[in-house]
PDB file of C-alpha atoms in Angstrom:
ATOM      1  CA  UNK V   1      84.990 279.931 245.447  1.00 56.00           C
ATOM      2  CA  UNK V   2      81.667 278.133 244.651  1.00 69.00           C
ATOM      3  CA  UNK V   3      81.356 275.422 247.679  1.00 75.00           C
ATOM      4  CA  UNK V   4      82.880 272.565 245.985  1.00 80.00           C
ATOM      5  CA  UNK V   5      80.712 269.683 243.504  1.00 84.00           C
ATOM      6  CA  UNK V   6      77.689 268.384 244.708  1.00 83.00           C
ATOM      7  CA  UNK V   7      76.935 264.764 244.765  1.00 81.00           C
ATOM      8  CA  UNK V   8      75.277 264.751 241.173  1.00 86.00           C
ATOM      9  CA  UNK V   9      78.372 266.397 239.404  1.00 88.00           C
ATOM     10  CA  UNK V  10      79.830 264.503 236.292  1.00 87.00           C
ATOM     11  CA  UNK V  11      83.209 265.785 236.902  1.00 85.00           C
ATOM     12  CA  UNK V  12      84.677 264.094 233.428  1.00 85.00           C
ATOM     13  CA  UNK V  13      82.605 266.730 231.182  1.00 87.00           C
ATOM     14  CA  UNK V  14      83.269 269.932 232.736  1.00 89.00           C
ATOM     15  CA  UNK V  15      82.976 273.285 229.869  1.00 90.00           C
ATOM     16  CA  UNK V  16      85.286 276.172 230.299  1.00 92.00           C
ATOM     17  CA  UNK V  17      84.268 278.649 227.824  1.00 94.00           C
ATOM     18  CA  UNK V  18      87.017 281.348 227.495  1.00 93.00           C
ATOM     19  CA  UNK V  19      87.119 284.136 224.800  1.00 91.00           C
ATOM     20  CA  UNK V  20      84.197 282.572 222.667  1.00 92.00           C
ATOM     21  CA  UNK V  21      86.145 279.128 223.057  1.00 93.00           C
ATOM     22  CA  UNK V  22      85.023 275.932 224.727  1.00 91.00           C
ATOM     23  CA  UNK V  23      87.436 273.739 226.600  1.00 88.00           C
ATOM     24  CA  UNK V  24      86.429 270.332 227.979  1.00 87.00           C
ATOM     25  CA  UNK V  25      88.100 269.502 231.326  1.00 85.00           C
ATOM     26  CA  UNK V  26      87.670 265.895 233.016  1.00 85.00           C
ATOM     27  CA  UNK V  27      88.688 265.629 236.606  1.00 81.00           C
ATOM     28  CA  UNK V  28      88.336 262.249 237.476  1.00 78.00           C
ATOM     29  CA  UNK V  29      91.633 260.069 238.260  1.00 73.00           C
ATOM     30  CA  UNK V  30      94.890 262.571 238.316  1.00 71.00           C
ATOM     31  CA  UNK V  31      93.193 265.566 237.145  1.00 65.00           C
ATOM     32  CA  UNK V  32      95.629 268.401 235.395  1.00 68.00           C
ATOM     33  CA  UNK V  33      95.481 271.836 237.681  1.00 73.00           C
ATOM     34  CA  UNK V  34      93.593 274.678 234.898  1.00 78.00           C
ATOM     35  CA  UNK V  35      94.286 278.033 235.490  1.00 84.00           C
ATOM     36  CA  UNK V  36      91.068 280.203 235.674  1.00 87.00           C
ATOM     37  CA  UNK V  37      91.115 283.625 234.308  1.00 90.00           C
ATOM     38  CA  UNK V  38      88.320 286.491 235.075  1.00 93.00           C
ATOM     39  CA  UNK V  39      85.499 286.164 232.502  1.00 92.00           C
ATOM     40  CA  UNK V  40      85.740 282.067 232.421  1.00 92.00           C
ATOM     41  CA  UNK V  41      82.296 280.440 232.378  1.00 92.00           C
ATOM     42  CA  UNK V  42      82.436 277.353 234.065  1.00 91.00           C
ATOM     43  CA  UNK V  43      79.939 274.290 233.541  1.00 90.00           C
ATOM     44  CA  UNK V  44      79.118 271.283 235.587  1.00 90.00           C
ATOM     45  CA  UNK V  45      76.798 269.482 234.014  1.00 90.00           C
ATOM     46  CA  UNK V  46      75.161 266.229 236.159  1.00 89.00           C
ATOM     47  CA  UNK V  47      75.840 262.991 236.201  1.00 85.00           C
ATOM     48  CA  UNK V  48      73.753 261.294 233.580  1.00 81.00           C
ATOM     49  CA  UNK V  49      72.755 258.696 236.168  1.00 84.00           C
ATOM     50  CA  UNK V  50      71.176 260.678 238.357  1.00 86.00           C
ATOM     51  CA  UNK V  51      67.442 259.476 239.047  1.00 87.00           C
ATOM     52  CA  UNK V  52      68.420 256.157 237.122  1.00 92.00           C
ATOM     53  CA  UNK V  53      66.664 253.081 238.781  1.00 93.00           C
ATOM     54  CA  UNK V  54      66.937 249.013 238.792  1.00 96.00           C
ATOM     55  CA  UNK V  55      63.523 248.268 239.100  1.00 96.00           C
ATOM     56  CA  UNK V  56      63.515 244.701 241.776  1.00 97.00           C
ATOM     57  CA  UNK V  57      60.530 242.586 242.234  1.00 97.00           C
ATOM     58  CA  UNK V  58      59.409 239.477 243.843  1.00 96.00           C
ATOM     59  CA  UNK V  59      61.293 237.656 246.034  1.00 96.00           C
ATOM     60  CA  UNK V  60      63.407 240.152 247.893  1.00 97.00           C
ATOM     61  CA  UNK V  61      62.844 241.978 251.327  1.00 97.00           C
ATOM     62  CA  UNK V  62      62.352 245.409 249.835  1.00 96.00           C
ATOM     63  CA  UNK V  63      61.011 244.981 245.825  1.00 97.00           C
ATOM     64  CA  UNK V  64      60.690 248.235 244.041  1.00 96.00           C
ATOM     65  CA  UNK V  65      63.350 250.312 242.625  1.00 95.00           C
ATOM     66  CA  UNK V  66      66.501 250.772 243.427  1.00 94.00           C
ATOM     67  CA  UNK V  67      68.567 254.202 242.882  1.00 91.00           C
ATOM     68  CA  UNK V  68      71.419 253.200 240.060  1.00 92.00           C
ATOM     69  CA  UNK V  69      75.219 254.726 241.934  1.00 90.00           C
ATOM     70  CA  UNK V  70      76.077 257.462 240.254  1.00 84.00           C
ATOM     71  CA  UNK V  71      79.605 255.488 239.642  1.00 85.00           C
ATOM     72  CA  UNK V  72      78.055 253.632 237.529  1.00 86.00           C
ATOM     73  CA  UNK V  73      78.942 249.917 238.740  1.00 91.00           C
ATOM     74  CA  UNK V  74      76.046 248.172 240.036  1.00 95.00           C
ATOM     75  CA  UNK V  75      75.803 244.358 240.051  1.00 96.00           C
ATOM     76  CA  UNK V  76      72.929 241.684 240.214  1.00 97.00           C
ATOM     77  CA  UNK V  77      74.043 240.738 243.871  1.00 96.00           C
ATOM     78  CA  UNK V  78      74.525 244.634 244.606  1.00 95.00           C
ATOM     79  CA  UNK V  79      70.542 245.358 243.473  1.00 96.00           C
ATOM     80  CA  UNK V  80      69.461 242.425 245.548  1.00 96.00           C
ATOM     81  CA  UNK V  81      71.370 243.943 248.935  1.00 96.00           C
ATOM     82  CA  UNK V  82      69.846 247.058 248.005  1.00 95.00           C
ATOM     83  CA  UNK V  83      66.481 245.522 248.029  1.00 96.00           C
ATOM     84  CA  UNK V  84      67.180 243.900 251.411  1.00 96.00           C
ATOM     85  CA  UNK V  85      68.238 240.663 250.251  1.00 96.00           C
ATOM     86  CA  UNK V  86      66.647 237.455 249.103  1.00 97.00           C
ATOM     87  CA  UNK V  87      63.545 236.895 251.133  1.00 96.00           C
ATOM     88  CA  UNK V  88      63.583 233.351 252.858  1.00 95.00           C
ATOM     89  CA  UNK V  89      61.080 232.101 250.117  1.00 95.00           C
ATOM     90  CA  UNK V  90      63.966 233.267 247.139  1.00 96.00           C
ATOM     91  CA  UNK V  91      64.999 230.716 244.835  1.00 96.00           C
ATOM     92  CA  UNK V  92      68.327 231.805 244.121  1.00 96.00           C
ATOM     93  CA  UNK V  93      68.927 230.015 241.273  1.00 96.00           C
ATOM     94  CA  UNK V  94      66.027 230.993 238.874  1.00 96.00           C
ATOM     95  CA  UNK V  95      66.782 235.204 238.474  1.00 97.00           C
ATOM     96  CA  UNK V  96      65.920 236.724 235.542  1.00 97.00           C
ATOM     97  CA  UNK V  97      67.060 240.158 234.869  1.00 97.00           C
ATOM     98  CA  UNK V  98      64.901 242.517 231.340  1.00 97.00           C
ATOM     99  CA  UNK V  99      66.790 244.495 229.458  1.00 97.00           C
ATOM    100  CA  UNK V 100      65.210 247.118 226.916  1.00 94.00           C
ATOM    101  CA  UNK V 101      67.642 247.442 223.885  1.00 91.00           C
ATOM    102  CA  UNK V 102      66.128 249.151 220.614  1.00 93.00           C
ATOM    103  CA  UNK V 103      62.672 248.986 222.029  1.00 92.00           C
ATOM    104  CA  UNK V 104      63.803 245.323 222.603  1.00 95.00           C
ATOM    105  CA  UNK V 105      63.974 243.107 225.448  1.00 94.00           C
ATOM    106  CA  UNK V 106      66.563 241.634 226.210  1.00 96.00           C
ATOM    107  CA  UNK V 107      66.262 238.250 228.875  1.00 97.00           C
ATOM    108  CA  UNK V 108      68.876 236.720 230.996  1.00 97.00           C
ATOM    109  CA  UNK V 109      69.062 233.643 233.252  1.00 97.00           C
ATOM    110  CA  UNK V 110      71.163 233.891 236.194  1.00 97.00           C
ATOM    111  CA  UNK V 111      71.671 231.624 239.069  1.00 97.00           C
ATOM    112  CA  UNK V 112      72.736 233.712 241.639  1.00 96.00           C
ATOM    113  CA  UNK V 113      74.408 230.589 243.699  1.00 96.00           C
ATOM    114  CA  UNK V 114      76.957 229.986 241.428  1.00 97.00           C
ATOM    115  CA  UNK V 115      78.047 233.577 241.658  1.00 96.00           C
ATOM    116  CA  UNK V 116      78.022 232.873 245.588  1.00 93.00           C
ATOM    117  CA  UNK V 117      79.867 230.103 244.876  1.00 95.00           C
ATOM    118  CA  UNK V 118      82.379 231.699 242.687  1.00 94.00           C
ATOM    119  CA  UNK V 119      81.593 229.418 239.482  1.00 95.00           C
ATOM    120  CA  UNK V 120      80.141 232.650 237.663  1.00 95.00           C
ATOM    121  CA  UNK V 121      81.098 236.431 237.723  1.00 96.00           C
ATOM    122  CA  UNK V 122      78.379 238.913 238.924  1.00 97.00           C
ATOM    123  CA  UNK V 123      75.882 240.019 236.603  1.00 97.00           C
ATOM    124  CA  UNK V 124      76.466 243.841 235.899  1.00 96.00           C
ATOM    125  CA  UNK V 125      73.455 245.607 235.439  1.00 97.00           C
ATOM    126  CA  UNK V 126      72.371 248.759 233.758  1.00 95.00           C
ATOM    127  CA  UNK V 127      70.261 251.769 234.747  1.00 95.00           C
ATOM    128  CA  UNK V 128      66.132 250.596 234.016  1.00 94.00           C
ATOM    129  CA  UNK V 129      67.064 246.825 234.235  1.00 96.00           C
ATOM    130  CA  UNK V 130      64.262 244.596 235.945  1.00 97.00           C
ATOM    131  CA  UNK V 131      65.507 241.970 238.089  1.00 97.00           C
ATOM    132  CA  UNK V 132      63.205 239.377 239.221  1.00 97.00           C
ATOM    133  CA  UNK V 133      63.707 236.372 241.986  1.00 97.00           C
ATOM    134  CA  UNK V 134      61.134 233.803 241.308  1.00 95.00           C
ATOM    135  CA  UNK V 135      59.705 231.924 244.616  1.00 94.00           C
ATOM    136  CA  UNK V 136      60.946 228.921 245.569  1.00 89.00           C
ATOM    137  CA  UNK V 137      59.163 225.266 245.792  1.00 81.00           C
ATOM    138  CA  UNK V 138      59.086 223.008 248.180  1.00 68.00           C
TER     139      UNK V 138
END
């Protein structure tokens, strides 16, 4: 016995090579039992969001970046808890969140108070998003 999976294991891609085979195991959800047999090499590889960020900036408690969960759900109103939450000068309806796709970017709108409100769904983010909360005026 090994200890167990850390944290960072991606438990859906696990490599049993047996006999000059490779067999792919996933045990997420209700996982099949696998015998083992002497001579099995085992791999674990990590979870590929592992040192993935949300990068947050201005008005928030804590801007900066924000660690992605290795689950890989994270939403808009997620990031900004993670960050502290809206600062009191947030304006909460003018959010923009960058996406990079294809050396791209990609911008979207949000107004977070109608997700609040239960008017929208909750943006759902990917790892190196930026989300930014403009300031509000008076």
């Amino acid at each position: 016995t090994v200890g167990g999976f850390t944290p960072q294991a991606d438990k859906s891609r696990i490599s049993i090579e047996r006999n000059g085979k490779t067999y792919s195991v996933s045990l997420v959800g209700n996982a099949p039992s696998i015998p083992l047999y002497p001579g099995d090499i085992i791999t674990v590889p990590k979870n590929p969001l592992v040192d993935k960020i949300v990068t947050i900036t201005g008005q928030v408690n804590r801007p900066g970046s924000v660690a992605f969960p290795l689950s890989g759900n994270f939403t808009l109103l997620n990031s900004i808890a993670s960050a502290g939450g809206f600062s009191p000068l947030a304006d909460r309806k003018k959010i923009t969140v960058t996406r990079t796709v294809d050396g791209k970017n990609q911008v979207f709108k949000i107004n977070a108070t109608k997700i609040t409100d239960g008017k929208e769904r909750d943006f759902e983010l990917l790892p190196g998003d930026s989300v930014s909360i403009s300031e509000r005026f008076f």
